[in-house]
PDB file of C-alpha atoms in Angstrom:
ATOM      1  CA  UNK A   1     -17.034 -24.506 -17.319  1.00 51.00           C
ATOM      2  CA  UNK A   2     -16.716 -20.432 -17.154  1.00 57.00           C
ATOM      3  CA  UNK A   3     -13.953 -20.257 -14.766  1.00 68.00           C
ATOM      4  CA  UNK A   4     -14.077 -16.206 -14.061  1.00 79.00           C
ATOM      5  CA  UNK A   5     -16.302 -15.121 -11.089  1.00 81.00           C
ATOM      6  CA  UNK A   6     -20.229 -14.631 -11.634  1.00 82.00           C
ATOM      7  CA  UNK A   7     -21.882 -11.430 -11.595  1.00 85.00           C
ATOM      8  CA  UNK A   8     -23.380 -11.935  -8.481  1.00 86.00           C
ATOM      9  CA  UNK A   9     -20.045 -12.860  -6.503  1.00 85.00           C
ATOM     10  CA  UNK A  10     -18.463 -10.276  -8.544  1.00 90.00           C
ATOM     11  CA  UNK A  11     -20.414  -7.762  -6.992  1.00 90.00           C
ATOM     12  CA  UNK A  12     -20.170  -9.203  -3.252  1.00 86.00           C
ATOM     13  CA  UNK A  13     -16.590  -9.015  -3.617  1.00 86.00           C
ATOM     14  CA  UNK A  14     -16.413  -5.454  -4.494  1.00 90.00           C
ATOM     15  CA  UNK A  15     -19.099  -4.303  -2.134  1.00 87.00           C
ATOM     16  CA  UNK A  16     -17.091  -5.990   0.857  1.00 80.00           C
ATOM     17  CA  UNK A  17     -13.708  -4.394  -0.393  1.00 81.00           C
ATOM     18  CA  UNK A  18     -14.621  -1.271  -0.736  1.00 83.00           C
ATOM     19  CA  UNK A  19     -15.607  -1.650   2.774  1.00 74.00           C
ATOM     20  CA  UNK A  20     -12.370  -2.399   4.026  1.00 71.00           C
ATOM     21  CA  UNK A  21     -10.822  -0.026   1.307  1.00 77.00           C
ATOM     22  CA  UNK A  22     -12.357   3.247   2.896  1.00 75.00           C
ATOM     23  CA  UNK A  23     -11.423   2.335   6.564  1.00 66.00           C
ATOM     24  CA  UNK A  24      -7.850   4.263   6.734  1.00 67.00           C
ATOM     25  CA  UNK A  25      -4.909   1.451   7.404  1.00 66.00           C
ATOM     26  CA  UNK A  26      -1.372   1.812   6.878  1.00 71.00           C
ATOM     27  CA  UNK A  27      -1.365   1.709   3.110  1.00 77.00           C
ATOM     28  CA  UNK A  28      -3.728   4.776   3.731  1.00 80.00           C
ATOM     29  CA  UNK A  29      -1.450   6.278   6.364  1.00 79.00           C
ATOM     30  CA  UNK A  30       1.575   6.060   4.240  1.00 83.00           C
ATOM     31  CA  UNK A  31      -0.114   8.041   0.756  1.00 89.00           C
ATOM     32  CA  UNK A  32      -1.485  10.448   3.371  1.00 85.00           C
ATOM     33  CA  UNK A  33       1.474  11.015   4.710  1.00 83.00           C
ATOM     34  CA  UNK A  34       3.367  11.646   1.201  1.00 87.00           C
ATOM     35  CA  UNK A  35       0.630  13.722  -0.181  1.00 87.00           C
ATOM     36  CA  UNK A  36       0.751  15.678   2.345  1.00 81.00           C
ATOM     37  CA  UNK A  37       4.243  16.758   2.750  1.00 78.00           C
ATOM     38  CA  UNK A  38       5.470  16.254  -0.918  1.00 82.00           C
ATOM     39  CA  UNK A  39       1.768  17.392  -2.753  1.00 83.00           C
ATOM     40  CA  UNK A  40      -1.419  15.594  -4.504  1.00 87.00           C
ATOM     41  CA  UNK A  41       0.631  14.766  -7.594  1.00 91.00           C
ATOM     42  CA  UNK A  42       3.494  13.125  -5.284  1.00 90.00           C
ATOM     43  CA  UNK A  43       0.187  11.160  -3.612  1.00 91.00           C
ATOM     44  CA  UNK A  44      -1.192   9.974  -6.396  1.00 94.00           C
ATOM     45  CA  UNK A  45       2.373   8.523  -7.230  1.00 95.00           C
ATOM     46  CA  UNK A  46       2.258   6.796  -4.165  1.00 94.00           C
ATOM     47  CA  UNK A  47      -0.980   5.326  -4.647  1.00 95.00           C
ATOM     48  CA  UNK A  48       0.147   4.038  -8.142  1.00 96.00           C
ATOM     49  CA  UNK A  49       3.563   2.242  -6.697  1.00 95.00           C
ATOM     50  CA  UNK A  50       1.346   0.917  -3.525  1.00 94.00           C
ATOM     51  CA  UNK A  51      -0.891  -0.600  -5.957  1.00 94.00           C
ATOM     52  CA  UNK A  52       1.672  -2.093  -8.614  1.00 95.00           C
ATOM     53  CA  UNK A  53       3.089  -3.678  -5.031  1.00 93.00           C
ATOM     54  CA  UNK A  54      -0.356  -5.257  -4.687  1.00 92.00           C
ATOM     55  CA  UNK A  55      -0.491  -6.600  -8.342  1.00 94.00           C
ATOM     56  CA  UNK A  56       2.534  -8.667  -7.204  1.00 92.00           C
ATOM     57  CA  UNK A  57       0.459  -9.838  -4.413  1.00 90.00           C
ATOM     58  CA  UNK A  58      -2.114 -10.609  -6.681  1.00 90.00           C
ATOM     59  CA  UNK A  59      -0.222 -12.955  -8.890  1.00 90.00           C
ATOM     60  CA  UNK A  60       1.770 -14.200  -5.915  1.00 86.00           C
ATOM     61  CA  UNK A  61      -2.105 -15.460  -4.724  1.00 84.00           C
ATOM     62  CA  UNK A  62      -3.082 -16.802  -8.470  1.00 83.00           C
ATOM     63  CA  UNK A  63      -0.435 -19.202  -7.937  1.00 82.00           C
ATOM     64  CA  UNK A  64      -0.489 -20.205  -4.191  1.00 78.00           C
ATOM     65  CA  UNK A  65       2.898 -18.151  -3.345  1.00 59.00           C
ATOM     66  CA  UNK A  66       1.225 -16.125  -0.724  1.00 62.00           C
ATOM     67  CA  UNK A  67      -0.260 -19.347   0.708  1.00 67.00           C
ATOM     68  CA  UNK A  68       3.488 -20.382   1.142  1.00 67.00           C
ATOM     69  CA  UNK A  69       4.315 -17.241   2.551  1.00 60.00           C
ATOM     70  CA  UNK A  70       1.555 -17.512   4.944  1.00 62.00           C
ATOM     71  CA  UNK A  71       2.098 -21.346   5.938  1.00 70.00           C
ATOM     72  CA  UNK A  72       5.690 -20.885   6.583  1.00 73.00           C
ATOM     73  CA  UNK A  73       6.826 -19.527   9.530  1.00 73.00           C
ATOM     74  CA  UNK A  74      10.625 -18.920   8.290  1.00 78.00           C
ATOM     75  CA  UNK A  75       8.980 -16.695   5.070  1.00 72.00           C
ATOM     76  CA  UNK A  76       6.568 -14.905   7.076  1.00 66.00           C
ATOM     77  CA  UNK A  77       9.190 -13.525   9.602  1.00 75.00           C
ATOM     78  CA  UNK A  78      11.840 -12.560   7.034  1.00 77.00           C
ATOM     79  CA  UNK A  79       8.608 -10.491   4.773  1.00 67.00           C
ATOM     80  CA  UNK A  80       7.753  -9.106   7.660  1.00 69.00           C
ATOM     81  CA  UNK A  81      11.082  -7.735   9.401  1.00 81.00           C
ATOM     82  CA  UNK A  82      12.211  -6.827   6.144  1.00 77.00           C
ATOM     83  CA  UNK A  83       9.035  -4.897   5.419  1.00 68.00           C
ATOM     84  CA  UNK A  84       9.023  -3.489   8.960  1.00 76.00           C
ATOM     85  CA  UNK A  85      12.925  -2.429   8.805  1.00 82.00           C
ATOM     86  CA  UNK A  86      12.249  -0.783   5.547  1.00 76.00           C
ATOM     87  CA  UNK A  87       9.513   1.220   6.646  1.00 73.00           C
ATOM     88  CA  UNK A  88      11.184   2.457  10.118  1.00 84.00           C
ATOM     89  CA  UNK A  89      14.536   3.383   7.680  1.00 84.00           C
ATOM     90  CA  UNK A  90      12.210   5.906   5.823  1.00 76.00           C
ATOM     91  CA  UNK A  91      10.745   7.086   8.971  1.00 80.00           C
ATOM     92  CA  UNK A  92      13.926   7.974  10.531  1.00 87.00           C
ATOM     93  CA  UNK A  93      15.292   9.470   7.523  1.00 82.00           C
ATOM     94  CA  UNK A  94      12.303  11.259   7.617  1.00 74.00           C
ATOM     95  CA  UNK A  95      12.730  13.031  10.853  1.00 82.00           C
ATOM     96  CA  UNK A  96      16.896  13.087  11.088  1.00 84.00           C
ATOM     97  CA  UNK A  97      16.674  15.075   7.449  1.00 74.00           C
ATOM     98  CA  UNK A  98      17.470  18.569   7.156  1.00 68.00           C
ATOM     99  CA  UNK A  99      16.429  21.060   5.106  1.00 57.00           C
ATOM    100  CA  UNK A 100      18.295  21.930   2.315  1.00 52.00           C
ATOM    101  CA  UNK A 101      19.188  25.859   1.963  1.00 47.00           C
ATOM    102  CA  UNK A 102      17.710  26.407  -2.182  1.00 45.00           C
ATOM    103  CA  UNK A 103      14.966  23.330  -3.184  1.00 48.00           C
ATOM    104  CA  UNK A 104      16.104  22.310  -6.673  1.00 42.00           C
ATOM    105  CA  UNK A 105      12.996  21.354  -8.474  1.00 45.00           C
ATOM    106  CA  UNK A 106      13.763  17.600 -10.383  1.00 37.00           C
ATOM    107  CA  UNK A 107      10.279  16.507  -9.845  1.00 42.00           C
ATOM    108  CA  UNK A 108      10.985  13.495 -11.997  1.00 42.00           C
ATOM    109  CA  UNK A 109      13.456  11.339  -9.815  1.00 46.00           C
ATOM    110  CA  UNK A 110      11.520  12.253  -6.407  1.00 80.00           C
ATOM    111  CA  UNK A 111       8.419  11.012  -8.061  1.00 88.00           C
ATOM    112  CA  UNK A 112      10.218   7.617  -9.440  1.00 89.00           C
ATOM    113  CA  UNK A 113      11.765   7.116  -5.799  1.00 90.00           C
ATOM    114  CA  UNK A 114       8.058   7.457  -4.133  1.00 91.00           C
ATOM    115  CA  UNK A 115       6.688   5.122  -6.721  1.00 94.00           C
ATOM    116  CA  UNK A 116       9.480   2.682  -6.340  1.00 92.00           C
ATOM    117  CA  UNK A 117       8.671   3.056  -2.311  1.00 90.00           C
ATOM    118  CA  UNK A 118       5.094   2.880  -2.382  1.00 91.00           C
ATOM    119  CA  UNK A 119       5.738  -0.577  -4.688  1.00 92.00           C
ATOM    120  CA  UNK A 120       8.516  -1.977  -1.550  1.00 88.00           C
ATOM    121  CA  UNK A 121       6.326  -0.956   1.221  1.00 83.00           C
ATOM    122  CA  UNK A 122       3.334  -3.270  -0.334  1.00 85.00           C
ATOM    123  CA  UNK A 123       5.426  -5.328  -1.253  1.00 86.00           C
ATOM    124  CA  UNK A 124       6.722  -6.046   1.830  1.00 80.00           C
ATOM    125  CA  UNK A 125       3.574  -5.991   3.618  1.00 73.00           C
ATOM    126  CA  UNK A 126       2.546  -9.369   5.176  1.00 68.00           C
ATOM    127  CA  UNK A 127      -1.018  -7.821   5.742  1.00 67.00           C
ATOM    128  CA  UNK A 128      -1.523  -7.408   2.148  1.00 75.00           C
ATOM    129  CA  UNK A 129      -0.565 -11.360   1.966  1.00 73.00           C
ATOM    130  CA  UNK A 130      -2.573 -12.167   4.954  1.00 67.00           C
ATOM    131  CA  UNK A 131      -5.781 -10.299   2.881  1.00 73.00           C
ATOM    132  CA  UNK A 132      -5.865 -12.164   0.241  1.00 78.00           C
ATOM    133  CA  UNK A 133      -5.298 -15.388   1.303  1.00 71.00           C
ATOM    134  CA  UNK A 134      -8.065 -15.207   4.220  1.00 67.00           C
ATOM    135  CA  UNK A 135     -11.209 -12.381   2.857  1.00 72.00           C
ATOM    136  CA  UNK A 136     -10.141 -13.254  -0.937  1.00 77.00           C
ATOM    137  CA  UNK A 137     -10.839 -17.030  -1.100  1.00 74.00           C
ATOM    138  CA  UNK A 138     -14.488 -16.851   0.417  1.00 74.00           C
ATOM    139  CA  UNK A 139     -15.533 -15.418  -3.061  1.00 79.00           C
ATOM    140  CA  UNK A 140     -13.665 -18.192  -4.933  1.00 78.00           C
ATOM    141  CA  UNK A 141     -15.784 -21.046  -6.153  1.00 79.00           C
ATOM    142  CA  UNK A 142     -14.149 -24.411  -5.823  1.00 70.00           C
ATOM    143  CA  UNK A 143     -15.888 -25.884  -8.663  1.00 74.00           C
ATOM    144  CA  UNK A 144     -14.457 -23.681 -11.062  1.00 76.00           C
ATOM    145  CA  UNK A 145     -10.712 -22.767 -12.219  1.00 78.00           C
ATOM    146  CA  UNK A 146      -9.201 -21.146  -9.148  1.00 76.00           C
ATOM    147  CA  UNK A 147      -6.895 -18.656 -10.706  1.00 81.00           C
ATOM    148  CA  UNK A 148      -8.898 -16.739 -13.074  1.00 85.00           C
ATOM    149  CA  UNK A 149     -10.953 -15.915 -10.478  1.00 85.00           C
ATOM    150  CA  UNK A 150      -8.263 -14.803  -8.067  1.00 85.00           C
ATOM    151  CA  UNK A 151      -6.705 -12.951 -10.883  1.00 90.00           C
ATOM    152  CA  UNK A 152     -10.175 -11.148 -11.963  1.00 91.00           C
ATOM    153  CA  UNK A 153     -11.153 -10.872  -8.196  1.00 91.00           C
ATOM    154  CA  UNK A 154      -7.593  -9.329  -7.482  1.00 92.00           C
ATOM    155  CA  UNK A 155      -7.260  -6.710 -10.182  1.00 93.00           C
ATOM    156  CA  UNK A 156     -10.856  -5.274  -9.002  1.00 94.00           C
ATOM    157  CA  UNK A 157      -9.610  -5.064  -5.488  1.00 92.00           C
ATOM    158  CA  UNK A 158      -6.514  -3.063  -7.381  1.00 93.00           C
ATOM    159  CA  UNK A 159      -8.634  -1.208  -9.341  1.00 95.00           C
ATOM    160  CA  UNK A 160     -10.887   0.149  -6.257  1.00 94.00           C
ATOM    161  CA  UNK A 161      -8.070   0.760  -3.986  1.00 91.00           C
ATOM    162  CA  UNK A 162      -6.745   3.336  -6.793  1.00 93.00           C
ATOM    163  CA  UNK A 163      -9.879   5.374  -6.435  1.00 93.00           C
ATOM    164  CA  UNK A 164     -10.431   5.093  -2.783  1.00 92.00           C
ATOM    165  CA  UNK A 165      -6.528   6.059  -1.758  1.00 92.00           C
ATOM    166  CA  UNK A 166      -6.775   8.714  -4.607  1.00 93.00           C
ATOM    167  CA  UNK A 167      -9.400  10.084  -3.189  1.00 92.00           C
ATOM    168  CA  UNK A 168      -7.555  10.536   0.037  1.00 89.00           C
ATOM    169  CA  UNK A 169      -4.236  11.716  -1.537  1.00 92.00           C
ATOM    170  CA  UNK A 170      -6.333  13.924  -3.273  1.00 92.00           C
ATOM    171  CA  UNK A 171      -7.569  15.153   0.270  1.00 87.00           C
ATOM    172  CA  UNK A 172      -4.440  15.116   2.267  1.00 85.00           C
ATOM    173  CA  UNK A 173      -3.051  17.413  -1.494  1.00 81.00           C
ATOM    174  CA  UNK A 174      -5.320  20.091  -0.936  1.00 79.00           C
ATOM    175  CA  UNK A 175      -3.503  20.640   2.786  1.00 73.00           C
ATOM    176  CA  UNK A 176      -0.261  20.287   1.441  1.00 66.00           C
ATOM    177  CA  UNK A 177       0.463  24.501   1.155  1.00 67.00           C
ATOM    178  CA  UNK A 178      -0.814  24.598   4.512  1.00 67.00           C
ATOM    179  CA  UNK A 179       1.654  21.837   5.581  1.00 59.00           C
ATOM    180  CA  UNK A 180       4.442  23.157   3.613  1.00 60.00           C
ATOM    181  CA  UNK A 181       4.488  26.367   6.267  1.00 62.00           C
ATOM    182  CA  UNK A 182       5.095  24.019   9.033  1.00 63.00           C
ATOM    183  CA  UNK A 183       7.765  21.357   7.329  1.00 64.00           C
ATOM    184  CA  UNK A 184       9.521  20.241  10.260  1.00 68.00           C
ATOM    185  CA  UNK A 185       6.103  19.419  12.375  1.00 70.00           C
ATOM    186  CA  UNK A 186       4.777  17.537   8.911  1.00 63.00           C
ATOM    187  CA  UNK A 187       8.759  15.631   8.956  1.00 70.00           C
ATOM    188  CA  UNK A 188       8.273  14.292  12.412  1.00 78.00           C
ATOM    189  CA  UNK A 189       4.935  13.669  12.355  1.00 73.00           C
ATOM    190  CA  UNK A 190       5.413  11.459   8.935  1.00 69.00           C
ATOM    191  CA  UNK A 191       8.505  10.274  10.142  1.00 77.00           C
ATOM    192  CA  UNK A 192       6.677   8.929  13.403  1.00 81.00           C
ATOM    193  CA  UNK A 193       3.937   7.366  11.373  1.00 72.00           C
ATOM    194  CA  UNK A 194       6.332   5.402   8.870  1.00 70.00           C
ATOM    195  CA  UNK A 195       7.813   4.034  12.338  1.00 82.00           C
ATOM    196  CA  UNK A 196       4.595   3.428  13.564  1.00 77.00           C
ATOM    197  CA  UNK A 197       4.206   1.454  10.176  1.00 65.00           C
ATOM    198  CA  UNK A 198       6.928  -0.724  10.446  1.00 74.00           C
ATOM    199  CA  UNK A 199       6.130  -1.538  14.020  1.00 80.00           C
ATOM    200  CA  UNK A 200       2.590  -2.389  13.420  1.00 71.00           C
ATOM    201  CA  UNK A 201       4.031  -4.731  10.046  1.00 64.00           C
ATOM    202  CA  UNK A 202       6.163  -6.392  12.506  1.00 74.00           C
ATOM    203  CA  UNK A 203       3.777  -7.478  14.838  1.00 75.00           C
ATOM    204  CA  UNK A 204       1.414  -8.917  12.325  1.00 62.00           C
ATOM    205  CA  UNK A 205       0.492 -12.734  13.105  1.00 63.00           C
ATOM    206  CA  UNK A 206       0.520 -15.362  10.717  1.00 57.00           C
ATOM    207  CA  UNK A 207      -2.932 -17.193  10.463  1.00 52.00           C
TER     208      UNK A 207
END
């Protein structure tokens, strides 16, 4: 038997994400905030290294680790804290920074290190976990191999959430001179949502 989605649940499945894709959420918050303090290019980054950290999610569901995750109260609270810890570090960082006299221009290792953040903070996301195992398995058919269609199912969410949060880096990019002129209001205000990040992460309920 064909074990990757039909057309028709294909297309449910995408309809319903994109949905929940457009509503702004902390994955949202978080490339908004970089693209608007660091530029669209430095958004875009962050939308890529968000989205590799949901590709891990995605094969963590193809083969029932997220389910494990979820079930277990011990690996829940340690994702969680450590995900929430991680994203209230970069928000005070954020706002205790200073300014630094003469900007040197390396755009290359500031653009690996947002990557490499956007992939922890997803990473470490329970609410990414907490997706997919309870709006992701209504598409699934029983009757059929369960992990192709995760897999297939996943890497469409993936593949929508690039354009949707590239659309709003792209967006939040177009500020970014504006934001520039007014660094220290865009540090706290960043800072304060990272924080607000983390605190939101660790009150997220298993179930």
């Amino acid at each position: 038997m064909v074990a990757v989605p039909d057309s028709h649940s294909l297309a449910l499945f995408a309809a319903a994400a994109l949905a929940l894709l457009l509503i702004p959420g902390p994955a949202v918050l978080y490339i908004v905030a970089q693209s608007a303090q660091h530029g669209r290019l430095a958004g875009l980054v962050s939308v890529g290294g968000v989205h590799a950290g949901t590709l891990v999610h995605v094969a963590a569901a193809a083969v029932g680790l997220s389910a494990i995750i979820v079930s277990s109260a011990l690996a829940f609270s340690f994702v969680k804290f450590a995900g929430a810890a991680y994203l209230v570090y970069l928000g005070i960082r954020r706002i205790v920074a200073r300014e630094p006299a003469e900007r040197i221009e390396t755009p290359e290792q500031p653009l690996a290190r947002l990557f490499r953040q956007g992939v922890v903070v997803n990473v470490l996301n329970p609410k990414t976990a907490l997706f997919f195992l309870a709006f992701l398995p209504q598409f699934v058919d029983p009757d059929r191999a369960v992990w192709p269609q995760v897999l297939v199912f996943g890497l469409t969410f993936v593949v929508l959430g690039f354009m949707s949060d590239g659309l709003y880096a792209i967006a939040a990019g177009s500020l970014a001179k504006w934001l520039r002129a007014k660094r220290r209001v865009v540090a706290y205000a960043s800072g304060t949502v990272f924080i607000g990040l983390g605190v939101s992460a660790a009150l997220a309920k298993r179930g």
